[in-house]
């Protein structure tokens, strides 16, 4: 089932309000279930595809006038040319690459959670209006958003290892040093930004409940925009580049 079909299913949900209450609720439940199933499959497929691409691609690292990449074999490529490395340096490069991939995969997964939250909000908002329990639904969405924010904070836990592996490569391989652009402030800044954003998850859920007539696309975008600020993607150029490869 394609994204287009998913959006069409959810776009039809408001029409159910024109039907008798029981019929409308049944139609809403069926359409919502179909949309959720489709979005779930699409999300899983997208995550798996992105993981395959991350596993097979040369991953950009750092910033500089010339591009630097780490290949799946642990080669350091600067301006497309391999830099001679010994086995110890290669092992360090592979470890750093692995940490970049972990951060990127975590960001991808959380982005998909945001899209799924948008799908549930689109269908759930209609059902809550028909059933007269919009306040309960609003609280449920706020809780869902808060849980998603808590998951996003876990990305911060990955950053110390990312910084450590970057520093290890820079110390062992001078050619890599100019591309070691992440520092300790990126790690601490990640937690600081999230500490000041404790209510973001609840606000996301609340926003999704206030527009039941929006399509899944709009709701998913609203949720995804919160995750677009995920500090792991800002904390290191390596993670930014890896996510861009998908």
Short mmCIF file of C-alpha atoms in Angstrom, two decimals:
data_model
loop_
_atom_site.label_atom_id
_atom_site.label_comp_id
_atom_site.label_asym_id
_atom_site.label_seq_id
_atom_site.Cartn_x
_atom_site.Cartn_y
_atom_site.Cartn_z
CA UNK A 1 0.00 0.00 0.00
CA UNK A 2 1.53 3.35 -0.99
CA UNK A 3 1.73 6.62 0.90
CA UNK A 4 -0.78 8.07 -1.57
CA UNK A 5 -3.34 5.44 -0.67
CA UNK A 6 -2.68 6.03 3.01
CA UNK A 7 -3.31 9.75 2.64
CA UNK A 8 -6.50 9.12 0.68
CA UNK A 9 -7.82 6.81 3.38
CA UNK A 10 -7.27 9.38 6.08
CA UNK A 11 -8.57 12.22 3.92
CA UNK A 12 -11.89 10.35 3.71
CA UNK A 13 -12.26 10.21 7.48
CA UNK A 14 -14.16 13.53 7.81
CA UNK A 15 -16.85 12.16 5.45
CA UNK A 16 -17.72 9.62 8.10
CA UNK A 17 -19.12 12.44 10.22
CA UNK A 18 -22.05 12.73 7.80
CA UNK A 19 -23.19 9.19 8.60
CA UNK A 20 -25.19 7.95 11.60
CA UNK A 21 -23.08 7.77 14.75
CA UNK A 22 -22.58 3.99 14.84
CA UNK A 23 -21.88 3.81 11.10
CA UNK A 24 -19.53 6.77 11.29
CA UNK A 25 -17.61 5.28 14.20
CA UNK A 26 -17.30 1.97 12.38
CA UNK A 27 -16.12 3.66 9.18
CA UNK A 28 -13.64 5.76 11.11
CA UNK A 29 -12.25 2.75 12.92
CA UNK A 30 -11.85 0.76 9.70
CA UNK A 31 -10.23 3.62 7.81
CA UNK A 32 -7.94 4.47 10.71
CA UNK A 33 -6.84 0.85 11.12
CA UNK A 34 -6.10 0.60 7.40
CA UNK A 35 -4.16 3.86 7.43
CA UNK A 36 -2.20 2.86 10.53
CA UNK A 37 -1.32 -0.52 9.01
CA UNK A 38 -0.17 1.15 5.81
CA UNK A 39 1.89 3.76 7.62
CA UNK A 40 3.42 1.12 9.86
CA UNK A 41 4.52 -0.96 6.88
CA UNK A 42 5.80 2.12 5.07
CA UNK A 43 7.77 3.17 8.15
CA UNK A 44 9.34 -0.25 8.58
CA UNK A 45 10.23 -0.39 4.90
CA UNK A 46 11.76 3.09 4.98
CA UNK A 47 13.83 2.32 8.08
CA UNK A 48 15.10 -0.92 6.59
CA UNK A 49 15.94 0.78 3.30
CA UNK A 50 17.79 3.59 5.09
CA UNK A 51 19.74 1.07 7.16
CA UNK A 52 20.81 -0.79 4.03
CA UNK A 53 21.93 2.44 2.43
CA UNK A 54 23.86 3.46 5.53
CA UNK A 55 25.54 0.05 5.62
CA UNK A 56 26.62 0.24 1.98
CA UNK A 57 27.41 3.93 1.51
CA UNK A 58 30.50 6.04 2.05
CA UNK A 59 29.57 8.30 4.98
CA UNK A 60 30.54 11.97 5.05
CA UNK A 61 32.45 13.15 8.11
CA UNK A 62 33.20 16.61 9.46
CA UNK A 63 33.43 19.80 7.48
CA UNK A 64 36.10 21.16 5.23
CA UNK A 65 36.90 22.52 1.80
CA UNK A 66 37.39 18.97 0.59
CA UNK A 67 34.96 16.14 1.30
CA UNK A 68 35.98 13.41 3.71
CA UNK A 69 34.20 10.06 3.86
CA UNK A 70 34.57 6.72 5.63
CA UNK A 71 33.85 3.71 3.45
CA UNK A 72 32.17 0.49 4.64
CA UNK A 73 35.64 -1.12 4.59
CA UNK A 74 37.10 1.54 6.89
CA UNK A 75 38.91 3.54 4.21
CA UNK A 76 39.31 7.27 4.78
CA UNK A 77 38.57 9.04 1.50
CA UNK A 78 39.54 12.70 1.18
CA UNK A 79 38.43 14.40 -2.00
CA UNK A 80 37.63 10.93 -3.31
CA UNK A 81 41.15 9.61 -2.77
CA UNK A 82 42.02 6.95 -0.17
CA UNK A 83 44.41 7.94 2.60
CA UNK A 84 46.91 5.20 3.51
CA UNK A 85 45.94 3.61 6.83
CA UNK A 86 47.24 0.70 8.85
CA UNK A 87 45.03 -1.91 10.47
CA UNK A 88 44.83 -0.06 13.79
CA UNK A 89 43.72 3.14 12.08
CA UNK A 90 41.22 1.20 9.96
CA UNK A 91 39.71 -0.36 13.08
CA UNK A 92 39.31 3.10 14.63
CA UNK A 93 37.69 4.42 11.46
CA UNK A 94 35.24 1.51 11.42
CA UNK A 95 34.37 2.07 15.08
CA UNK A 96 33.71 5.75 14.41
CA UNK A 97 31.64 4.94 11.35
CA UNK A 98 29.61 2.49 13.44
CA UNK A 99 28.83 5.21 15.98
CA UNK A 100 27.74 7.59 13.21
CA UNK A 101 25.39 4.93 11.87
CA UNK A 102 23.90 4.33 15.34
CA UNK A 103 23.05 8.01 15.72
CA UNK A 104 21.63 8.23 12.21
CA UNK A 105 19.49 5.12 12.67
CA UNK A 106 18.15 6.43 15.95
CA UNK A 107 17.18 9.69 14.27
CA UNK A 108 15.47 7.83 11.42
CA UNK A 109 13.51 5.64 13.83
CA UNK A 110 12.32 8.61 15.88
CA UNK A 111 11.28 10.47 12.75
CA UNK A 112 9.16 7.48 11.76
CA UNK A 113 7.60 7.43 15.22
CA UNK A 114 6.58 11.03 14.63
CA UNK A 115 4.94 10.10 11.33
CA UNK A 116 3.07 7.23 12.98
CA UNK A 117 1.90 9.54 15.75
CA UNK A 118 0.50 11.86 13.09
CA UNK A 119 -1.44 8.99 11.53
CA UNK A 120 -2.95 7.95 14.85
CA UNK A 121 -3.85 11.55 15.64
CA UNK A 122 -5.65 12.05 12.33
CA UNK A 123 -7.95 9.07 12.84
CA UNK A 124 -8.22 9.33 16.60
CA UNK A 125 -9.32 12.95 16.49
CA UNK A 126 -12.37 12.03 14.40
CA UNK A 127 -13.27 9.11 16.63
CA UNK A 128 -12.96 11.29 19.71
CA UNK A 129 -15.33 13.86 18.23
CA UNK A 130 -17.89 11.21 17.34
CA UNK A 131 -17.59 9.59 20.75
CA UNK A 132 -17.56 12.85 22.69
CA UNK A 133 -14.27 12.12 24.46
CA UNK A 134 -12.03 14.71 22.85
CA UNK A 135 -10.48 15.72 26.20
CA UNK A 136 -9.43 12.15 26.89
CA UNK A 137 -7.97 11.85 23.40
CA UNK A 138 -6.07 15.12 23.82
CA UNK A 139 -4.46 13.80 27.01
CA UNK A 140 -3.59 10.55 25.26
CA UNK A 141 -1.86 12.39 22.42
CA UNK A 142 0.03 14.60 24.85
CA UNK A 143 1.28 11.49 26.63
CA UNK A 144 2.28 9.92 23.30
CA UNK A 145 4.17 13.06 22.34
CA UNK A 146 5.94 13.15 25.69
CA UNK A 147 7.03 9.52 25.26
CA UNK A 148 8.38 10.33 21.81
CA UNK A 149 10.34 13.25 23.25
CA UNK A 150 11.78 10.93 25.91
CA UNK A 151 12.92 8.57 23.16
CA UNK A 152 14.56 11.48 21.35
CA UNK A 153 16.51 12.33 24.48
CA UNK A 154 18.09 8.87 24.34
CA UNK A 155 20.00 10.00 21.26
CA UNK A 156 22.03 12.19 23.59
CA UNK A 157 23.28 9.00 25.24
CA UNK A 158 24.96 8.02 21.96
CA UNK A 159 26.97 11.22 21.59
CA UNK A 160 29.76 10.58 24.13
CA UNK A 161 30.77 7.43 22.24
CA UNK A 162 30.61 9.35 18.96
CA UNK A 163 32.87 12.06 20.34
CA UNK A 164 35.29 9.52 21.81
CA UNK A 165 35.62 7.58 18.57
CA UNK A 166 36.14 10.80 16.61
CA UNK A 167 38.91 11.90 18.96
CA UNK A 168 40.54 8.48 18.79
CA UNK A 169 40.68 8.61 14.99
CA UNK A 170 41.99 12.20 15.01
CA UNK A 171 44.78 11.25 17.44
CA UNK A 172 45.83 8.21 15.42
CA UNK A 173 45.38 9.62 11.92
CA UNK A 174 46.54 13.24 11.38
CA UNK A 175 44.80 13.47 7.99
CA UNK A 176 41.48 13.06 9.79
CA UNK A 177 42.10 15.77 12.41
CA UNK A 178 40.72 18.71 10.35
CA UNK A 179 37.42 16.85 10.07
CA UNK A 180 37.05 16.20 13.81
CA UNK A 181 34.59 19.08 14.23
CA UNK A 182 32.50 17.69 17.09
CA UNK A 183 33.45 18.79 20.62
CA UNK A 184 32.25 18.39 24.20
CA UNK A 185 29.84 21.32 23.89
CA UNK A 186 27.85 19.33 21.35
CA UNK A 187 27.32 16.56 23.91
CA UNK A 188 26.37 18.89 26.75
CA UNK A 189 24.33 21.07 24.40
CA UNK A 190 22.23 18.10 23.37
CA UNK A 191 21.03 17.54 26.93
CA UNK A 192 20.65 21.26 27.60
CA UNK A 193 18.38 21.72 24.60
CA UNK A 194 16.27 18.74 25.60
CA UNK A 195 16.15 19.83 29.24
CA UNK A 196 14.61 23.10 28.08
CA UNK A 197 12.23 21.24 25.82
CA UNK A 198 10.53 18.90 28.30
CA UNK A 199 7.09 20.08 27.22
CA UNK A 200 7.77 19.67 23.51
CA UNK A 201 6.38 16.16 23.36
CA UNK A 202 3.16 17.14 25.06
CA UNK A 203 2.84 20.20 22.85
CA UNK A 204 3.27 18.01 19.79
CA UNK A 205 0.47 15.71 20.90
CA UNK A 206 -1.77 18.65 21.75
CA UNK A 207 -1.16 20.28 18.37
CA UNK A 208 -2.11 17.09 16.60
CA UNK A 209 -5.47 16.93 18.37
CA UNK A 210 -6.49 20.48 17.46
CA UNK A 211 -6.92 19.91 13.74
CA UNK A 212 -8.88 16.69 13.15
CA UNK A 213 -9.73 17.70 9.58
CA UNK A 214 -6.10 17.81 8.46
CA UNK A 215 -4.69 15.04 6.36
CA UNK A 216 -2.13 12.55 7.64
CA UNK A 217 0.52 14.40 5.67
CA UNK A 218 -0.02 17.62 7.61
CA UNK A 219 -0.13 15.88 10.96
CA UNK A 220 2.90 13.75 10.22
CA UNK A 221 4.81 16.83 9.13
CA UNK A 222 3.92 18.59 12.39
CA UNK A 223 5.23 15.68 14.42
CA UNK A 224 8.30 15.24 12.26
CA UNK A 225 9.24 18.90 12.60
CA UNK A 226 9.74 18.42 16.34
CA UNK A 227 12.13 15.57 15.57
CA UNK A 228 13.85 17.62 12.87
CA UNK A 229 15.38 19.53 15.78
CA UNK A 230 16.74 16.31 17.30
CA UNK A 231 20.06 17.45 18.74
CA UNK A 232 21.94 14.45 17.52
CA UNK A 233 21.48 15.72 14.01
CA UNK A 234 22.85 19.10 15.10
CA UNK A 235 25.48 17.77 17.44
CA UNK A 236 27.76 16.26 14.84
CA UNK A 237 28.26 16.85 11.17
CA UNK A 238 28.89 13.14 10.88
CA UNK A 239 25.35 12.29 11.94
CA UNK A 240 23.89 14.96 9.66
CA UNK A 241 25.70 13.54 6.68
CA UNK A 242 24.75 9.97 7.48
CA UNK A 243 21.08 10.81 7.74
CA UNK A 244 21.28 12.66 4.44
CA UNK A 245 22.42 9.48 2.72
CA UNK A 246 19.09 7.70 3.14
#
